[in-house]
CSV table of C-alpha atoms in Angstrom, one decimal:
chain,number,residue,atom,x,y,z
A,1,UNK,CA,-66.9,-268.6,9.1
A,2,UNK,CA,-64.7,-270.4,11.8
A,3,UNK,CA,-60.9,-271.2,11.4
A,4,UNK,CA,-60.3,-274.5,11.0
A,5,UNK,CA,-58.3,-274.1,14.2
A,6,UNK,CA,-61.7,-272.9,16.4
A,7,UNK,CA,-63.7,-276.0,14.3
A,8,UNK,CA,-61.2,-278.7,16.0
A,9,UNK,CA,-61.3,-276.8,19.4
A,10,UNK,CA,-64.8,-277.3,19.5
A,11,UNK,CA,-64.5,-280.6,18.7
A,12,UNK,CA,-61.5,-281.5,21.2
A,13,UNK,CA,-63.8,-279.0,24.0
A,14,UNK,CA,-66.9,-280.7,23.3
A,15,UNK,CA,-65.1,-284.6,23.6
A,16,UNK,CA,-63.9,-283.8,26.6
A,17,UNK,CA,-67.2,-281.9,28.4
A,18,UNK,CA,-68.8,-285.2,27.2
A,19,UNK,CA,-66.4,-287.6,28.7
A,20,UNK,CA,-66.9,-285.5,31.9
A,21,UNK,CA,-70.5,-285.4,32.4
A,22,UNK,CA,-70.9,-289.3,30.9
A,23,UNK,CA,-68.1,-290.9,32.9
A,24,UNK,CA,-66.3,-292.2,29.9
A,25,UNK,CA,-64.4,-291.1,26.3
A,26,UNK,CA,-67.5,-292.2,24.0
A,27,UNK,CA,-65.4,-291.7,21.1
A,28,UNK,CA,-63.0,-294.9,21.6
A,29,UNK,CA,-66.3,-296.8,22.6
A,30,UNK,CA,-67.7,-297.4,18.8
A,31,UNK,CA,-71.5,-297.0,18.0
A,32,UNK,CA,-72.4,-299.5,20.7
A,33,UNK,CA,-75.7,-298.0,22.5
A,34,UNK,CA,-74.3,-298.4,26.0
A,35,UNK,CA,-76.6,-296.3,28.2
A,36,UNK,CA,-76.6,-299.1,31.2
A,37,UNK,CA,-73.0,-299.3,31.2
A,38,UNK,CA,-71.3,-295.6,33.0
A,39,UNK,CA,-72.9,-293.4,30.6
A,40,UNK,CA,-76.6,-291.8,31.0
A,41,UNK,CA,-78.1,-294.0,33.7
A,42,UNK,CA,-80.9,-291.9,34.0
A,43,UNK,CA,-81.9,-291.5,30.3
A,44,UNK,CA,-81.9,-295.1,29.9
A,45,UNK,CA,-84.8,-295.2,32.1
A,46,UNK,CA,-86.2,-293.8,28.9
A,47,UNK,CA,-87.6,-296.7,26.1
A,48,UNK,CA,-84.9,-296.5,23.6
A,49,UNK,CA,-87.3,-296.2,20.7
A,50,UNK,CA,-88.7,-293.2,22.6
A,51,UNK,CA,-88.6,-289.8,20.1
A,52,UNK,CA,-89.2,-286.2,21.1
A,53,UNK,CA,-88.9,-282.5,20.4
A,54,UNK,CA,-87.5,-279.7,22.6
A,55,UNK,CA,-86.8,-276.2,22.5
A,56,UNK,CA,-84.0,-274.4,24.0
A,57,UNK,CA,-85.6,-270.8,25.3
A,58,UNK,CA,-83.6,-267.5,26.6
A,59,UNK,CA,-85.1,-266.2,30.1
A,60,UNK,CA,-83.3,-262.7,29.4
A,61,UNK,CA,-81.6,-260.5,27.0
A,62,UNK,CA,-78.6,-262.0,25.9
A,63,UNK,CA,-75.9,-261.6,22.7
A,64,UNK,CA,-76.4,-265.5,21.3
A,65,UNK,CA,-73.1,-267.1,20.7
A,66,UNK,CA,-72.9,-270.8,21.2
A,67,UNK,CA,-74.4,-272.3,18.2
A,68,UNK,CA,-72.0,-274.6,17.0
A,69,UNK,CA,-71.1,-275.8,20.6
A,70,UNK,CA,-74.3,-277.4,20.8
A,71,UNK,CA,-74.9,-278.3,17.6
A,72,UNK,CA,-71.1,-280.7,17.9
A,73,UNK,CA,-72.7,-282.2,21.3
A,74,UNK,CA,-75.4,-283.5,19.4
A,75,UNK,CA,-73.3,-284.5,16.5
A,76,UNK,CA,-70.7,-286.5,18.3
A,77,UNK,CA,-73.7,-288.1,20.5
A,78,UNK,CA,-75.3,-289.0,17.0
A,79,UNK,CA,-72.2,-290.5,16.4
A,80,UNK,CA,-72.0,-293.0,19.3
A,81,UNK,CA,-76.0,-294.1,19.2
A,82,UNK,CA,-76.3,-294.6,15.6
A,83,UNK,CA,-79.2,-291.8,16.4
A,84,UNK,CA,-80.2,-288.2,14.0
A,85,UNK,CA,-80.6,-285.4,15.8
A,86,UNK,CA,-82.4,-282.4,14.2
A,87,UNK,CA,-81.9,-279.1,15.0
A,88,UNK,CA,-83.2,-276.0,13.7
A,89,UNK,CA,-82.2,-272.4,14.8
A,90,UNK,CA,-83.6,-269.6,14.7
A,91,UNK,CA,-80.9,-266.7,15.5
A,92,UNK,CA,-77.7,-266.6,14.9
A,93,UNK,CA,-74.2,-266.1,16.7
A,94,UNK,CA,-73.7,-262.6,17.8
A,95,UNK,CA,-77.7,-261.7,17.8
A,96,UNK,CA,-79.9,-260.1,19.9
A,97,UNK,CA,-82.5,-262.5,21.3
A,98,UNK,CA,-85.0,-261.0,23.5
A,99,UNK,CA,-86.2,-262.9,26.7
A,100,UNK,CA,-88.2,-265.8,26.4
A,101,UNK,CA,-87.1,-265.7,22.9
A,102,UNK,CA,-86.9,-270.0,21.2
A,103,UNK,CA,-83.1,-269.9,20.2
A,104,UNK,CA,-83.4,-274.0,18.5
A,105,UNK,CA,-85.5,-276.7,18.3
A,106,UNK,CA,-84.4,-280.2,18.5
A,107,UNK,CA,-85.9,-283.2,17.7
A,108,UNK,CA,-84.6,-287.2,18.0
A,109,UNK,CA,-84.2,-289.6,20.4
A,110,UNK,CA,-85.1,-288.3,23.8
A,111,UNK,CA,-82.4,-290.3,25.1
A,112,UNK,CA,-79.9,-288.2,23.4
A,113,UNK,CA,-81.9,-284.8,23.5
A,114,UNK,CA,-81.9,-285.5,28.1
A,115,UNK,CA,-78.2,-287.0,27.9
A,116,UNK,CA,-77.0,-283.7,25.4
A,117,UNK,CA,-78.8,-281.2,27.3
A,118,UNK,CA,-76.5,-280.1,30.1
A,119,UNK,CA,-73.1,-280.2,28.4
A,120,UNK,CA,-74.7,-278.3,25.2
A,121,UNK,CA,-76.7,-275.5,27.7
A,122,UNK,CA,-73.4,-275.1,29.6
A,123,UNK,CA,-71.4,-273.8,26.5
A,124,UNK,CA,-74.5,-271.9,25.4
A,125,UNK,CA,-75.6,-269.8,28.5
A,126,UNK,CA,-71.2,-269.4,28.9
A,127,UNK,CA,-70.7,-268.5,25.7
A,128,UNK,CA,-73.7,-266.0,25.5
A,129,UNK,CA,-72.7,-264.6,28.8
A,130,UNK,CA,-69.2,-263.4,27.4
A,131,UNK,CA,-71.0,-262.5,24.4
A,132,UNK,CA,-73.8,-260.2,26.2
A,133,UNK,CA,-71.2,-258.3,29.0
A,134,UNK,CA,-68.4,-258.0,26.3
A,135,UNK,CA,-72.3,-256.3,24.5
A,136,UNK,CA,-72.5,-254.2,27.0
A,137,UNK,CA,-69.0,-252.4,27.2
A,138,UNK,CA,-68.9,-251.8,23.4
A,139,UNK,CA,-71.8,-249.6,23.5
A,140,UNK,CA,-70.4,-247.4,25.7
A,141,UNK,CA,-67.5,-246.9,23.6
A,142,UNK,CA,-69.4,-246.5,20.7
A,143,UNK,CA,-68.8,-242.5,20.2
A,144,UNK,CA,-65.3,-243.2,20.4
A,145,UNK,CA,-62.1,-244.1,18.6
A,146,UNK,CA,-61.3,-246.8,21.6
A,147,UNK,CA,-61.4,-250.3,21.5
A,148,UNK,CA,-62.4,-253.0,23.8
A,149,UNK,CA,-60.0,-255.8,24.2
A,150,UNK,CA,-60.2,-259.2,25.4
A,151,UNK,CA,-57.1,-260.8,27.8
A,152,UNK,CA,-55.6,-264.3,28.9
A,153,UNK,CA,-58.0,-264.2,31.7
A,154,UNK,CA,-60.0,-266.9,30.6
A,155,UNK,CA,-62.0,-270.0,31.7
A,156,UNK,CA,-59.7,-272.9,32.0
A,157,UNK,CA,-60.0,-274.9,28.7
A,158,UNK,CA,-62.8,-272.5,26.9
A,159,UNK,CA,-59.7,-269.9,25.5
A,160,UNK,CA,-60.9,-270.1,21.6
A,161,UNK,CA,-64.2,-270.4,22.8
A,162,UNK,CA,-64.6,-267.6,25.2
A,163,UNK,CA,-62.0,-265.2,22.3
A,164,UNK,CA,-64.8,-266.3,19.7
A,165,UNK,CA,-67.9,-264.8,21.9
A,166,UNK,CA,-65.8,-261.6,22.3
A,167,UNK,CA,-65.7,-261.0,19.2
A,168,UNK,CA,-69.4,-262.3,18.9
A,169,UNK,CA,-70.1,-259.4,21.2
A,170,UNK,CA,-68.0,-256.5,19.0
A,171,UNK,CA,-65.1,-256.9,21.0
A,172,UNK,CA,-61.2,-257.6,19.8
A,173,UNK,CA,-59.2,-260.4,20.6
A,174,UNK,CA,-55.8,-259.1,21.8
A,175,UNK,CA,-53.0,-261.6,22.0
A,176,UNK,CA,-54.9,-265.3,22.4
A,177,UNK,CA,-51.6,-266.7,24.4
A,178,UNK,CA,-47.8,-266.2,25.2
A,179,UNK,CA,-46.8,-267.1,22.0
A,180,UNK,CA,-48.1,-264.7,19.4
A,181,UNK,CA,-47.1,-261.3,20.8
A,182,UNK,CA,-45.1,-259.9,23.9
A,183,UNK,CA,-46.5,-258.7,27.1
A,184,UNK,CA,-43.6,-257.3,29.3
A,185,UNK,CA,-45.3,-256.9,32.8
A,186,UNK,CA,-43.6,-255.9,36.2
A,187,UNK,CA,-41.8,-258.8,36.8
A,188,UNK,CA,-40.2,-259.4,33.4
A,189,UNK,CA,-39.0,-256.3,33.4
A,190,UNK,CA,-37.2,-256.7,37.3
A,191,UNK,CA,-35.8,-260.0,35.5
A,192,UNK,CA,-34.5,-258.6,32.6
A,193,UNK,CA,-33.0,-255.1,34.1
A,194,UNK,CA,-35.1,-252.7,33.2
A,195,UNK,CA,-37.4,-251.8,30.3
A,196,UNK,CA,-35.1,-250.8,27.4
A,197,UNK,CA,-33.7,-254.2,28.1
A,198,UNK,CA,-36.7,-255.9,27.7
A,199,UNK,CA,-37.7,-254.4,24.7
A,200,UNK,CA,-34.8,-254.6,23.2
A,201,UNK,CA,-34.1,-258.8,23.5
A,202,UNK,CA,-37.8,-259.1,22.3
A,203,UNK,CA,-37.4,-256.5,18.9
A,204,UNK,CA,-34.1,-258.7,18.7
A,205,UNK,CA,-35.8,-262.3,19.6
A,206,UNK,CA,-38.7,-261.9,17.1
A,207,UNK,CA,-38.8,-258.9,15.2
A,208,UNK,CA,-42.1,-259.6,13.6
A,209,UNK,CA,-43.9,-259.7,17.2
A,210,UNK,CA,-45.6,-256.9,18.2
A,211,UNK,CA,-44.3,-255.6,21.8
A,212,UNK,CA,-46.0,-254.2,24.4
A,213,UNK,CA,-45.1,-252.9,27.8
A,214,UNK,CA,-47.3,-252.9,31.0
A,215,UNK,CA,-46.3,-249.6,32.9
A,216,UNK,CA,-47.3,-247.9,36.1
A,217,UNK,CA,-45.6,-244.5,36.4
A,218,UNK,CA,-45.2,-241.4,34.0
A,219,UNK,CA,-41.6,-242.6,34.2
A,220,UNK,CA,-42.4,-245.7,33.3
A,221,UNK,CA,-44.2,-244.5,30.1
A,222,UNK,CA,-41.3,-242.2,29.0
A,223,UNK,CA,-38.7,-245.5,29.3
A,224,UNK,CA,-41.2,-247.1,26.9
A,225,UNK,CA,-41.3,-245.1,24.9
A,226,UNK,CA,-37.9,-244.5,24.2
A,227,UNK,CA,-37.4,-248.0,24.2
A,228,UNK,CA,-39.9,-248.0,21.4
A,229,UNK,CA,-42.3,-250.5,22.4
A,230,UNK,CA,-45.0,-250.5,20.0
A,231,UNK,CA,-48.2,-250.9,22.4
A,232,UNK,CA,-47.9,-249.5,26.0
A,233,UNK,CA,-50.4,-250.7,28.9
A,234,UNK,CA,-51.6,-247.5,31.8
A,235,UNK,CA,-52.0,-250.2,34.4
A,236,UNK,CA,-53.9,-248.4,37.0
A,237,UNK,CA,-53.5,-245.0,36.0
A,238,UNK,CA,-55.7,-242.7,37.0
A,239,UNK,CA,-57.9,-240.6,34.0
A,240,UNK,CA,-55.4,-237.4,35.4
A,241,UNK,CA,-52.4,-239.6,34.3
A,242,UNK,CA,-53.9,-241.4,31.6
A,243,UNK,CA,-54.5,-237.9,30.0
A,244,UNK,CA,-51.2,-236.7,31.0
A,245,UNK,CA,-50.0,-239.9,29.0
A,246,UNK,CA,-51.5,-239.4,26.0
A,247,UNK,CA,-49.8,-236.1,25.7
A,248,UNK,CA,-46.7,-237.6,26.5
A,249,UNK,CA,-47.0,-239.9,23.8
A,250,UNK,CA,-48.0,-237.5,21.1
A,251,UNK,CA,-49.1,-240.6,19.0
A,252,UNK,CA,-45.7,-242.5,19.1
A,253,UNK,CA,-47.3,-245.9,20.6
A,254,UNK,CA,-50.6,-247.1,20.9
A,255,UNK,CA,-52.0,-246.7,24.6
A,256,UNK,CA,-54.2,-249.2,26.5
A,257,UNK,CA,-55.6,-248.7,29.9
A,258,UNK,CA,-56.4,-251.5,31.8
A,259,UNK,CA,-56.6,-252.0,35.3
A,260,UNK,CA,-60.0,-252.1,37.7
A,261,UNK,CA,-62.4,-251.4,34.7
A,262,UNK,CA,-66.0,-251.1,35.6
A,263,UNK,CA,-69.1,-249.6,32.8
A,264,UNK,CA,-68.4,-246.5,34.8
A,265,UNK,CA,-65.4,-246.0,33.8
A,266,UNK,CA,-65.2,-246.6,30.2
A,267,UNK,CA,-66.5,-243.9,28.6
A,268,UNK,CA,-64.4,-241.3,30.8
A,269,UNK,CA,-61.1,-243.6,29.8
A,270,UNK,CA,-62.3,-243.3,26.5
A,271,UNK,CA,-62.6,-239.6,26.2
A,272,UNK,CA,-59.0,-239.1,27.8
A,273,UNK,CA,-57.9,-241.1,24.0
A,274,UNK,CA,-56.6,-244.1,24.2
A,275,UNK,CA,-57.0,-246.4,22.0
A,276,UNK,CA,-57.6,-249.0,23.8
A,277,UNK,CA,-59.3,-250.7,27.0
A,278,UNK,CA,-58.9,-254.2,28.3
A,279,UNK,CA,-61.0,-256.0,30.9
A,280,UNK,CA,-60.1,-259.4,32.1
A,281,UNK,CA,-64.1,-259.0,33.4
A,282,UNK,CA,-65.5,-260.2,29.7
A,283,UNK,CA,-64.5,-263.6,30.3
A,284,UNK,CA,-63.4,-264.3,33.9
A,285,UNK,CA,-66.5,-262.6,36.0
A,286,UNK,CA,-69.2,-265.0,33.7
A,287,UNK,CA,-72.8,-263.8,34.3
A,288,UNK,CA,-74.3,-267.6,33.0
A,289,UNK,CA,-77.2,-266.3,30.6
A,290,UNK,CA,-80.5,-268.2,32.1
A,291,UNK,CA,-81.5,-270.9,29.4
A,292,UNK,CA,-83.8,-273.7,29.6
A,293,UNK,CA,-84.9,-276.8,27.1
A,294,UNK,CA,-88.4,-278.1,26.9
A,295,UNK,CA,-90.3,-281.0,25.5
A,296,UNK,CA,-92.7,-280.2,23.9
């Protein structure tokens, strides 16, 4: 089930992909069918009484996540033409769909099913790509206590959307933005003087935040920990220092490791117990899962 708050992202994310790829806000415009006039110029080479069916088809593996992306495109185009669009799926968010596998199929006005198609494949195939590598990691860290987080390294615009396929994927979403918990990095802690500063105005600013501190030495680690910060971030460390670090901490913080994380390294991090591994790689190195729609 989707928050309320993810339900009117969509929405807002989807108006706004639409008013990109059609030249103009079609939700101020009324039901007026004005296909000649800066929206679809090549659909409206199409008669307007003109129906047809498509399928939307996977040409690889992928983790589906997506669904109700595409399903609002068609919606909100519905909307503006005065047109019904029928969709029927046949897998659901956070699935595995094997290649060449018919995720929907879509049947209505072929105006609306050519003008839909781009916007609505581009949050699929992103969507399923964060889903699908975010896939991936989990499985290697599925004999293990450790778990995979998600970070503010998202795609411009798509930050619910590309937190929702994480967890689509079996990952966690970690903080979603500055506001809901503390990250104190390098140079907050130069600007406020020093860790147990730091930690100490944040405990004091919002005591019902969690707070976490990035560190990059041993010494580091031991400041943090004495500051009591309640998650602390290896940023770089290697699995000598991460293991090193766990001892050190004897289970008074949670540990995270981030920092340079590849499949090859995940399972060795892992084993060193920490409990858990970030990767900005989920959602900012996007591996676009290779989708297509047909007429039929």
């Amino acid at each position: 089930m989707l928050s309320p708050e993810l339900q009117q992202d969509i929405k807002n994310t989807v108006s706004w992909a639409l008013s990109e790829d059609l030249g103009q806000d079609i939700s101020q415009t009324g039901a007026e069918n004005k296909w000649h006039n800066g929206l679809d110029i090549t659909a409206a080479l199409i008669p307007q009484e003109n129906k047809a069916v498509a399928t939307i088809i996977t040409r690889e593996d992928c983790i589906l996540c997506g669904v109700e992306w595409l399903n609002e495109v068609f919606s909100q185009l519905d909307q503006h033409t005065g047109e019904t669009t029928n969709i029927t799926w046949f897998a659901n968010d956070g699935q595995l769909v094997k290649a060449n596998s018919v995720l929907c199929e879509l049947s209505g006005s072929a105006r609306t099913l050519l003008t839909g198609e781009r916007t609505a494949l581009n949050f699929l195939q992103t969507l399923s790509g964060t889903a699908t590598v975010t896939s991936t990691y989990v499985r290697e860290l599925a004999e293990s206590n450790t778990k995979l987080l998600d970070t503010r390294k998202t795609l411009p615009g798509l930050r619910s959307a590309q937190k929702y396929a994480v967890t689509c994927g079996g990952g966690v979403n970690h903080r979603i933005g500055l506001f809901d918990a503390f990250l104190i990095k390098e140079n907050h802690i130069a600007a406020c003087g020093g860790i147990e500063n730091a930690v100490t105005t944040a405990k004091r600013n919002h005591p019902d935040k969690k707070v976490e501190v990035e560190v990059e030495s041993l010494d580091e680690l031991t400041q943090a920990l004495t500051a009591e910060a309640d998650i602390i971030m290896l940023d770089n460390f290697t699995t000598e220092m991460i293991e090193q670090a766990v001892a050190l901490n004897n289970g008074r913080s949670k540990l995270e490791v981030s920092g340079n994380m590849t499949l090859a390294t995940l399972r060795e991090y892992a084993k060193a117990g920490v409990d858990y591994i970030s990767s900005g790689a989920l959602t900012k190195h996007v591996h676009a899962i290779d989708l297509s729609m047909r007429f039929s």
